[in-house]
Amino acid sequence: MKVTLWGTRGSLATPGPETVRYGGNTSCVEVRGADGTLLVLDAGTGIRRLGGKLGPEAGRVDVLLTHLHMDHIQGLGFFRPLDQSGQEVHIWGPPSTTLDLRARVSRYLSPPLFPVRLRELPSRLTLHDVPLAPEEIRIGGLRISAALVCHPGPTVGYRISDDTATIAYIPDHEPLLGAARLPSSDWISGFDLAANADLLIHDSQYSATQYPKHVGWGHSAIPHVLEFAARTGVKRLVTFHHDPRHDDAALDRLVDEARSSGDLPFEILPGVEGACFELGHAMRNQRQTTLE
Ligand SMILES: [Zn+2]
Ligand SMILES: [Zn+2]
């Protein structure tokens, strides 16, 4: 499995000279299976560049939305495969008790918010309310499970496995919800999604000092993420969904603080736009590259 980060910013796209290294695009992650299966996790502004790299022979494309906050869907209208006649695209998202996914995504992809309606797109598009664990979906050689996690509105995280590795993607998540410590494992939001994953991509929005003013907003402070990663037994943690107020220097500092905060049983990898991780047999190929 190969994982590429196309957007790691939280809440609002944040371009500018002070965010050029970590990047300003909002949530979008490409996952490639060994057989070429393509999953796109969230459709933040980072999805535009990914779409530009996919040729007309991209094959089936599956976009897995965690939820419908704007920073996770804003790039949909600019994702080239959706605008290609005959291209097979599937969009999966959290179930809701009120409206199906097509009706909810159409709220954004329709006037006055967007000039083109979802139904006018020329691609062969199917929308699915994603089934929740313990049910799994299989796309190509990848097994995917989704579970609701603690964040305002229906929100899921994803766990994706092939025969050699497992990744967990939980970009917007507040498992502590104002508590001093995480509860016992059975009660931790997102626990089963992340358990023993080779790579966890997780909400790291706030510093410890910022969090008290944002309890209930649906995001984590970095010390909470470290505790979550340790309790779930992951091998690597990628910091993600960076606060728009955190420039490159601040994010470097937060990663340094996290690394020096104790003897952590996992590796911390800063969530830098353009980073690419190859997982698989013995995780030997993990690397970071810069996108051209
Ligand atoms: Zn978000
Ligand atoms: Zn959100």
mmCIF file of C-alpha atoms and ligand atoms in Angstrom:
data_model
loop_
_atom_site.group_PDB
_atom_site.id
_atom_site.type_symbol
_atom_site.label_atom_id
_atom_site.label_comp_id
_atom_site.label_asym_id
_atom_site.label_seq_id
_atom_site.Cartn_x
_atom_site.Cartn_y
_atom_site.Cartn_z
ATOM 1 C CA MET A 1 0.000 0.000 0.000
ATOM 2 C CA LYS A 2 1.260 3.468 -0.855
ATOM 3 C CA VAL A 3 -0.075 6.537 0.944
ATOM 4 C CA THR A 4 0.391 10.102 -0.347
ATOM 5 C CA LEU A 5 -0.678 13.235 1.523
ATOM 6 C CA TRP A 6 -2.215 15.823 -0.853
ATOM 7 C CA GLY A 7 -3.646 18.099 1.838
ATOM 8 C CA THR A 8 -2.942 18.095 5.576
ATOM 9 C CA ARG A 9 -4.435 21.413 6.729
ATOM 10 C CA GLY A 10 -7.509 21.536 8.935
ATOM 11 C CA SER A 11 -10.582 23.756 8.775
ATOM 12 C CA LEU A 12 -9.547 26.216 6.055
ATOM 13 C CA ALA A 13 -7.079 26.227 3.184
ATOM 14 C CA THR A 14 -4.092 28.234 4.398
ATOM 15 C CA PRO A 15 -1.706 29.062 1.544
ATOM 16 C CA GLY A 16 1.159 31.479 2.040
ATOM 17 C CA PRO A 17 4.898 31.724 2.521
ATOM 18 C CA GLU A 18 4.639 30.754 6.195
ATOM 19 C CA THR A 19 2.890 27.428 5.440
ATOM 20 C CA VAL A 20 4.805 26.409 2.345
ATOM 21 C CA ARG A 21 6.508 23.341 3.881
ATOM 22 C CA TYR A 22 3.547 21.720 5.654
ATOM 23 C CA GLY A 23 1.215 22.977 2.945
ATOM 24 C CA GLY A 24 -2.030 24.885 2.907
ATOM 25 C CA ASN A 25 -4.432 22.438 1.239
ATOM 26 C CA THR A 26 -7.177 20.813 3.287
ATOM 27 C CA SER A 27 -7.614 17.083 3.875
ATOM 28 C CA CYS A 28 -6.932 14.702 1.014
ATOM 29 C CA VAL A 29 -4.960 11.439 1.090
ATOM 30 C CA GLU A 30 -4.327 9.031 -1.782
ATOM 31 C CA VAL A 31 -4.133 5.319 -0.983
ATOM 32 C CA ARG A 32 -2.909 2.921 -3.681
ATOM 33 C CA GLY A 33 -3.233 -0.797 -3.314
ATOM 34 C CA ALA A 34 -0.556 -3.123 -4.642
ATOM 35 C CA ASP A 35 -2.890 -3.952 -7.556
ATOM 36 C CA GLY A 36 -3.323 -0.247 -8.421
ATOM 37 C CA THR A 37 -6.663 0.176 -6.625
ATOM 38 C CA LEU A 38 -7.150 3.895 -5.917
ATOM 39 C CA LEU A 39 -8.853 5.267 -2.817
ATOM 40 C CA VAL A 40 -9.075 8.986 -2.127
ATOM 41 C CA LEU A 41 -9.650 9.850 1.522
ATOM 42 C CA ASP A 42 -11.606 13.109 1.752
ATOM 43 C CA ALA A 43 -12.044 15.748 -0.905
ATOM 44 C CA GLY A 44 -10.485 18.847 0.605
ATOM 45 C CA THR A 45 -8.685 21.343 -1.611
ATOM 46 C CA GLY A 46 -5.745 18.937 -1.950
ATOM 47 C CA ILE A 47 -7.837 16.714 -4.237
ATOM 48 C CA ARG A 48 -7.505 19.133 -7.162
ATOM 49 C CA ARG A 49 -3.805 18.371 -7.719
ATOM 50 C CA LEU A 50 -4.371 14.654 -7.279
ATOM 51 C CA GLY A 51 -7.113 14.762 -9.934
ATOM 52 C CA GLY A 52 -4.740 16.559 -12.267
ATOM 53 C CA LYS A 53 -2.266 13.668 -11.997
ATOM 54 C CA LEU A 54 -4.822 10.999 -12.893
ATOM 55 C CA GLY A 55 -4.916 10.294 -16.598
ATOM 56 C CA PRO A 56 -8.006 9.365 -18.595
ATOM 57 C CA GLU A 57 -7.139 5.688 -17.982
ATOM 58 C CA ALA A 58 -7.371 6.072 -14.201
ATOM 59 C CA GLY A 59 -9.866 3.233 -13.878
ATOM 60 C CA ARG A 60 -12.390 3.168 -11.067
ATOM 61 C CA VAL A 61 -11.937 5.925 -8.457
ATOM 62 C CA ASP A 62 -13.403 5.657 -4.937
ATOM 63 C CA VAL A 63 -13.608 8.787 -2.769
ATOM 64 C CA LEU A 64 -14.153 8.034 0.927
ATOM 65 C CA LEU A 65 -15.495 11.053 2.820
ATOM 66 C CA THR A 66 -15.178 11.108 6.602
ATOM 67 C CA HIS A 67 -17.884 13.780 6.908
ATOM 68 C CA LEU A 68 -19.323 16.733 5.069
ATOM 69 C CA HIS A 69 -17.666 19.722 6.692
ATOM 70 C CA MET A 70 -16.525 22.067 3.940
ATOM 71 C CA ASP A 71 -12.801 21.477 4.457
ATOM 72 C CA HIS A 72 -13.405 17.816 3.491
ATOM 73 C CA ILE A 73 -15.606 18.312 0.407
ATOM 74 C CA GLN A 74 -14.637 21.663 -1.062
ATOM 75 C CA GLY A 75 -12.370 20.129 -3.694
ATOM 76 C CA LEU A 76 -15.051 17.792 -5.119
ATOM 77 C CA GLY A 77 -16.170 20.261 -7.784
ATOM 78 C CA PHE A 78 -12.546 20.572 -8.951
ATOM 79 C CA PHE A 79 -11.721 16.839 -9.073
ATOM 80 C CA ARG A 80 -11.065 16.105 -12.726
ATOM 81 C CA PRO A 81 -12.367 12.503 -12.852
ATOM 82 C CA LEU A 82 -15.854 13.792 -11.958
ATOM 83 C CA ASP A 83 -15.770 15.938 -15.072
ATOM 84 C CA GLN A 84 -14.689 13.139 -17.423
ATOM 85 C CA SER A 85 -17.353 11.519 -19.510
ATOM 86 C CA GLY A 86 -17.825 7.852 -18.633
ATOM 87 C CA GLN A 87 -15.285 7.839 -15.785
ATOM 88 C CA GLU A 88 -16.450 5.513 -12.984
ATOM 89 C CA VAL A 89 -16.421 7.327 -9.638
ATOM 90 C CA HIS A 90 -17.877 6.187 -6.325
ATOM 91 C CA ILE A 91 -18.287 8.536 -3.380
ATOM 92 C CA TRP A 92 -18.763 6.995 0.068
ATOM 93 C CA GLY A 93 -19.694 8.946 3.178
ATOM 94 C CA PRO A 94 -21.183 8.632 6.654
ATOM 95 C CA PRO A 95 -24.817 7.558 6.892
ATOM 96 C CA SER A 96 -27.301 10.057 8.258
ATOM 97 C CA THR A 97 -30.749 9.488 9.725
ATOM 98 C CA THR A 98 -32.246 12.330 7.675
ATOM 99 C CA LEU A 99 -30.911 12.466 4.098
ATOM 100 C CA ASP A 100 -28.924 10.110 1.912
ATOM 101 C CA LEU A 101 -25.414 11.036 0.835
ATOM 102 C CA ARG A 102 -26.447 12.268 -2.633
ATOM 103 C CA ALA A 103 -28.903 14.755 -1.143
ATOM 104 C CA ARG A 104 -26.344 16.015 1.346
ATOM 105 C CA VAL A 105 -23.474 16.381 -1.148
ATOM 106 C CA SER A 106 -25.896 18.103 -3.560
ATOM 107 C CA ARG A 107 -26.339 20.899 -1.054
ATOM 108 C CA TYR A 108 -22.808 21.993 -1.887
ATOM 109 C CA LEU A 109 -22.716 20.928 -5.553
ATOM 110 C CA SER A 110 -25.641 23.112 -6.639
ATOM 111 C CA PRO A 111 -26.321 26.855 -7.017
ATOM 112 C CA PRO A 112 -25.792 29.217 -5.331
ATOM 113 C CA LEU A 113 -22.762 27.546 -3.708
ATOM 114 C CA PHE A 114 -21.486 25.912 -6.915
ATOM 115 C CA PRO A 115 -22.452 26.585 -10.558
ATOM 116 C CA VAL A 116 -22.776 22.936 -11.605
ATOM 117 C CA ARG A 117 -25.247 20.448 -10.148
ATOM 118 C CA LEU A 118 -24.092 17.000 -9.086
ATOM 119 C CA ARG A 119 -26.489 15.373 -11.577
ATOM 120 C CA GLU A 120 -24.980 17.409 -14.448
ATOM 121 C CA LEU A 121 -21.512 15.893 -14.038
ATOM 122 C CA PRO A 122 -20.672 13.646 -17.021
ATOM 123 C CA SER A 123 -18.880 10.899 -15.054
ATOM 124 C CA ARG A 124 -20.583 7.637 -14.051
ATOM 125 C CA LEU A 125 -21.051 8.592 -10.427
ATOM 126 C CA THR A 126 -22.494 6.456 -7.630
ATOM 127 C CA LEU A 127 -22.938 7.660 -4.057
ATOM 128 C CA HIS A 128 -23.066 5.268 -1.113
ATOM 129 C CA ASP A 129 -23.856 5.644 2.562
ATOM 130 C CA VAL A 130 -20.876 3.691 3.857
ATOM 131 C CA PRO A 131 -21.796 0.579 5.898
ATOM 132 C CA LEU A 132 -20.441 0.694 9.434
ATOM 133 C CA ALA A 133 -18.255 -1.883 11.201
ATOM 134 C CA PRO A 134 -18.384 -4.804 11.691
ATOM 135 C CA GLU A 135 -19.467 -4.766 8.048
ATOM 136 C CA GLU A 136 -16.528 -4.322 5.660
ATOM 137 C CA ILE A 137 -16.353 -3.201 2.068
ATOM 138 C CA ARG A 138 -13.845 -4.543 -0.420
ATOM 139 C CA ILE A 139 -12.508 -2.413 -3.226
ATOM 140 C CA GLY A 140 -9.912 -4.184 -5.361
ATOM 141 C CA GLY A 141 -7.449 -5.780 -2.979
ATOM 142 C CA LEU A 142 -8.299 -3.436 -0.096
ATOM 143 C CA ARG A 143 -10.589 -4.121 2.858
ATOM 144 C CA ILE A 144 -12.209 -1.050 4.369
ATOM 145 C CA SER A 145 -14.134 -0.605 7.573
ATOM 146 C CA ALA A 146 -15.761 2.598 8.806
ATOM 147 C CA ALA A 147 -16.943 3.581 12.264
ATOM 148 C CA LEU A 148 -18.547 6.674 13.732
ATOM 149 C CA VAL A 149 -16.145 8.810 15.778
ATOM 150 C CA CYS A 150 -16.490 11.716 18.158
ATOM 151 C CA HIS A 151 -16.854 14.907 16.044
ATOM 152 C CA PRO A 152 -19.847 17.227 15.445
ATOM 153 C CA GLY A 153 -22.317 15.719 12.936
ATOM 154 C CA PRO A 154 -22.170 12.209 11.471
ATOM 155 C CA THR A 155 -18.437 11.520 11.056
ATOM 156 C CA VAL A 156 -16.552 8.313 10.388
ATOM 157 C CA GLY A 157 -12.943 7.227 10.454
ATOM 158 C CA TYR A 158 -11.587 4.555 8.122
ATOM 159 C CA ARG A 159 -9.403 1.487 8.587
ATOM 160 C CA ILE A 160 -7.886 0.135 5.372
ATOM 161 C CA SER A 161 -5.975 -3.128 5.094
ATOM 162 C CA ASP A 162 -4.380 -5.356 2.513
ATOM 163 C CA ASP A 163 -2.531 -8.590 3.211
ATOM 164 C CA THR A 164 0.578 -6.772 4.394
ATOM 165 C CA ALA A 165 -0.397 -3.562 6.199
ATOM 166 C CA THR A 166 -3.166 -1.535 7.846
ATOM 167 C CA ILE A 167 -3.672 2.202 7.929
ATOM 168 C CA ALA A 168 -6.183 4.204 9.953
ATOM 169 C CA TYR A 169 -7.437 7.624 8.905
ATOM 170 C CA ILE A 170 -9.192 9.745 11.556
ATOM 171 C CA PRO A 171 -8.642 13.373 10.541
ATOM 172 C CA ASP A 172 -11.302 15.042 12.721
ATOM 173 C CA HIS A 173 -11.576 13.471 16.145
ATOM 174 C CA GLU A 174 -11.898 14.457 19.789
ATOM 175 C CA PRO A 175 -11.707 11.239 21.809
ATOM 176 C CA LEU A 176 -11.137 13.078 25.111
ATOM 177 C CA LEU A 177 -14.069 15.495 24.886
ATOM 178 C CA GLY A 178 -12.814 17.552 27.797
ATOM 179 C CA ALA A 179 -11.895 14.619 30.055
ATOM 180 C CA ALA A 180 -8.493 14.562 31.727
ATOM 181 C CA ARG A 181 -7.616 11.091 30.408
ATOM 182 C CA LEU A 182 -8.926 8.614 27.890
ATOM 183 C CA PRO A 183 -11.429 6.095 29.275
ATOM 184 C CA SER A 184 -10.891 2.327 29.247
ATOM 185 C CA SER A 185 -10.193 0.922 25.793
ATOM 186 C CA ASP A 186 -13.748 -0.331 25.163
ATOM 187 C CA TRP A 187 -15.012 3.228 25.411
ATOM 188 C CA ILE A 188 -12.401 5.114 23.409
ATOM 189 C CA SER A 189 -13.887 6.627 20.258
ATOM 190 C CA GLY A 190 -12.024 5.264 17.226
ATOM 191 C CA PHE A 191 -10.192 2.546 19.175
ATOM 192 C CA ASP A 192 -11.049 -0.366 16.875
ATOM 193 C CA LEU A 193 -10.237 1.673 13.766
ATOM 194 C CA ALA A 194 -6.707 2.387 14.927
ATOM 195 C CA ALA A 195 -5.863 -0.759 16.924
ATOM 196 C CA ASN A 196 -2.344 -1.951 16.014
ATOM 197 C CA ALA A 197 -2.310 -0.039 12.706
ATOM 198 C CA ASP A 198 0.983 0.301 10.870
ATOM 199 C CA LEU A 199 0.175 3.938 10.162
ATOM 200 C CA LEU A 200 -2.326 6.218 11.915
ATOM 201 C CA ILE A 201 -3.176 9.564 10.285
ATOM 202 C CA HIS A 202 -4.850 11.531 13.064
ATOM 203 C CA ASP A 203 -6.246 14.944 13.972
ATOM 204 C CA SER A 204 -3.500 16.961 15.691
ATOM 205 C CA GLN A 205 -5.136 20.371 15.541
ATOM 206 C CA TYR A 206 -4.305 21.992 18.857
ATOM 207 C CA SER A 207 -1.454 22.480 21.263
ATOM 208 C CA ALA A 208 -2.104 21.573 24.901
ATOM 209 C CA THR A 209 -2.564 25.255 25.775
ATOM 210 C CA GLN A 210 -5.057 25.890 22.953
ATOM 211 C CA TYR A 211 -7.305 22.924 23.701
ATOM 212 C CA PRO A 212 -9.171 24.164 26.814
ATOM 213 C CA LYS A 213 -10.787 26.948 24.769
ATOM 214 C CA HIS A 214 -11.929 24.442 22.140
ATOM 215 C CA VAL A 215 -13.451 21.597 24.138
ATOM 216 C CA GLY A 216 -16.322 20.112 22.127
ATOM 217 C CA TRP A 217 -15.145 21.528 18.789
ATOM 218 C CA GLY A 218 -14.284 18.008 17.662
ATOM 219 C CA HIS A 219 -10.489 18.130 17.537
ATOM 220 C CA SER A 220 -7.536 16.861 19.527
ATOM 221 C CA ALA A 221 -4.577 18.410 21.274
ATOM 222 C CA ILE A 222 -1.280 16.756 20.474
ATOM 223 C CA PRO A 223 -0.777 15.181 23.944
ATOM 224 C CA HIS A 224 -4.195 13.492 23.511
ATOM 225 C CA VAL A 225 -3.140 12.136 20.134
ATOM 226 C CA LEU A 226 0.026 10.693 21.669
ATOM 227 C CA GLU A 227 -2.013 8.955 24.341
ATOM 228 C CA PHE A 228 -4.509 7.667 21.739
ATOM 229 C CA ALA A 229 -1.689 6.347 19.546
ATOM 230 C CA ALA A 230 0.023 4.642 22.498
ATOM 231 C CA ARG A 231 -3.205 3.051 23.773
ATOM 232 C CA THR A 232 -4.158 1.765 20.323
ATOM 233 C CA GLY A 233 -0.680 0.313 19.754
ATOM 234 C CA VAL A 234 0.012 1.919 16.368
ATOM 235 C CA LYS A 235 3.502 1.765 14.857
ATOM 236 C CA ARG A 236 3.563 5.210 13.268
ATOM 237 C CA LEU A 237 1.608 8.406 13.818
ATOM 238 C CA VAL A 238 1.189 11.060 11.127
ATOM 239 C CA THR A 239 0.114 14.433 12.522
ATOM 240 C CA PHE A 240 -2.741 15.841 10.437
ATOM 241 C CA HIS A 241 -5.464 18.527 10.181
ATOM 242 C CA HIS A 242 -3.114 21.306 11.250
ATOM 243 C CA ASP A 243 -4.716 24.399 12.697
ATOM 244 C CA PRO A 244 -4.693 27.340 10.223
ATOM 245 C CA ARG A 245 -2.962 29.432 12.913
ATOM 246 C CA HIS A 246 0.026 27.074 13.000
ATOM 247 C CA ASP A 247 2.722 28.117 10.548
ATOM 248 C CA ASP A 248 5.675 25.910 9.583
ATOM 249 C CA ALA A 249 7.791 27.030 12.531
ATOM 250 C CA ALA A 250 4.973 26.351 15.006
ATOM 251 C CA LEU A 251 4.339 22.897 13.526
ATOM 252 C CA ASP A 252 8.060 22.034 13.702
ATOM 253 C CA ARG A 253 8.010 23.060 17.351
ATOM 254 C CA LEU A 254 4.919 20.953 18.125
ATOM 255 C CA VAL A 255 6.454 17.876 16.487
ATOM 256 C CA ASP A 256 9.737 18.407 18.378
ATOM 257 C CA GLU A 257 7.859 18.772 21.660
ATOM 258 C CA ALA A 258 5.873 15.616 20.964
ATOM 259 C CA ARG A 259 8.997 13.609 20.116
ATOM 260 C CA SER A 260 10.735 14.719 23.293
ATOM 261 C CA SER A 261 7.716 14.235 25.542
ATOM 262 C CA GLY A 262 8.673 10.737 26.611
ATOM 263 C CA ASP A 263 9.647 7.302 25.487
ATOM 264 C CA LEU A 264 6.944 6.830 22.870
ATOM 265 C CA PRO A 265 6.204 3.327 21.566
ATOM 266 C CA PHE A 266 5.647 4.611 18.013
ATOM 267 C CA GLU A 267 7.318 6.877 15.482
ATOM 268 C CA ILE A 268 5.996 10.397 14.836
ATOM 269 C CA LEU A 269 5.932 11.583 11.235
ATOM 270 C CA PRO A 270 4.961 15.201 10.575
ATOM 271 C CA GLY A 271 1.965 15.474 8.230
ATOM 272 C CA VAL A 272 3.635 17.366 5.416
ATOM 273 C CA GLU A 273 1.793 17.917 2.131
ATOM 274 C CA GLY A 274 3.553 15.767 -0.465
ATOM 275 C CA ALA A 275 4.780 13.117 1.988
ATOM 276 C CA CYS A 276 4.538 9.590 0.652
ATOM 277 C CA PHE A 277 4.723 6.381 2.671
ATOM 278 C CA GLU A 278 5.108 2.889 1.283
ATOM 279 C CA LEU A 279 3.844 0.218 3.612
ATOM 280 C CA GLY A 280 4.072 -3.477 3.265
ATOM 281 C CA HIS A 281 6.426 -6.303 3.999
ATOM 282 C CA ALA A 282 8.307 -5.235 7.147
ATOM 283 C CA MET A 283 7.523 -1.579 6.329
ATOM 284 C CA ARG A 284 10.894 -1.371 4.684
ATOM 285 C CA ASN A 285 10.020 1.137 2.035
ATOM 286 C CA GLN A 286 8.724 3.989 4.109
ATOM 287 C CA ARG A 287 9.970 7.220 2.641
ATOM 288 C CA GLN A 288 9.016 10.800 2.122
ATOM 289 C CA THR A 289 9.129 12.502 -1.217
ATOM 290 C CA THR A 290 8.142 15.844 -2.600
ATOM 291 C CA LEU A 291 5.439 15.965 -5.221
ATOM 292 C CA GLU A 292 6.536 17.487 -8.477
HETATM 293 ZN ZN ZN B 1 -11.908 19.099 9.160
HETATM 294 ZN ZN ZN B 2 -14.946 18.460 10.725
#
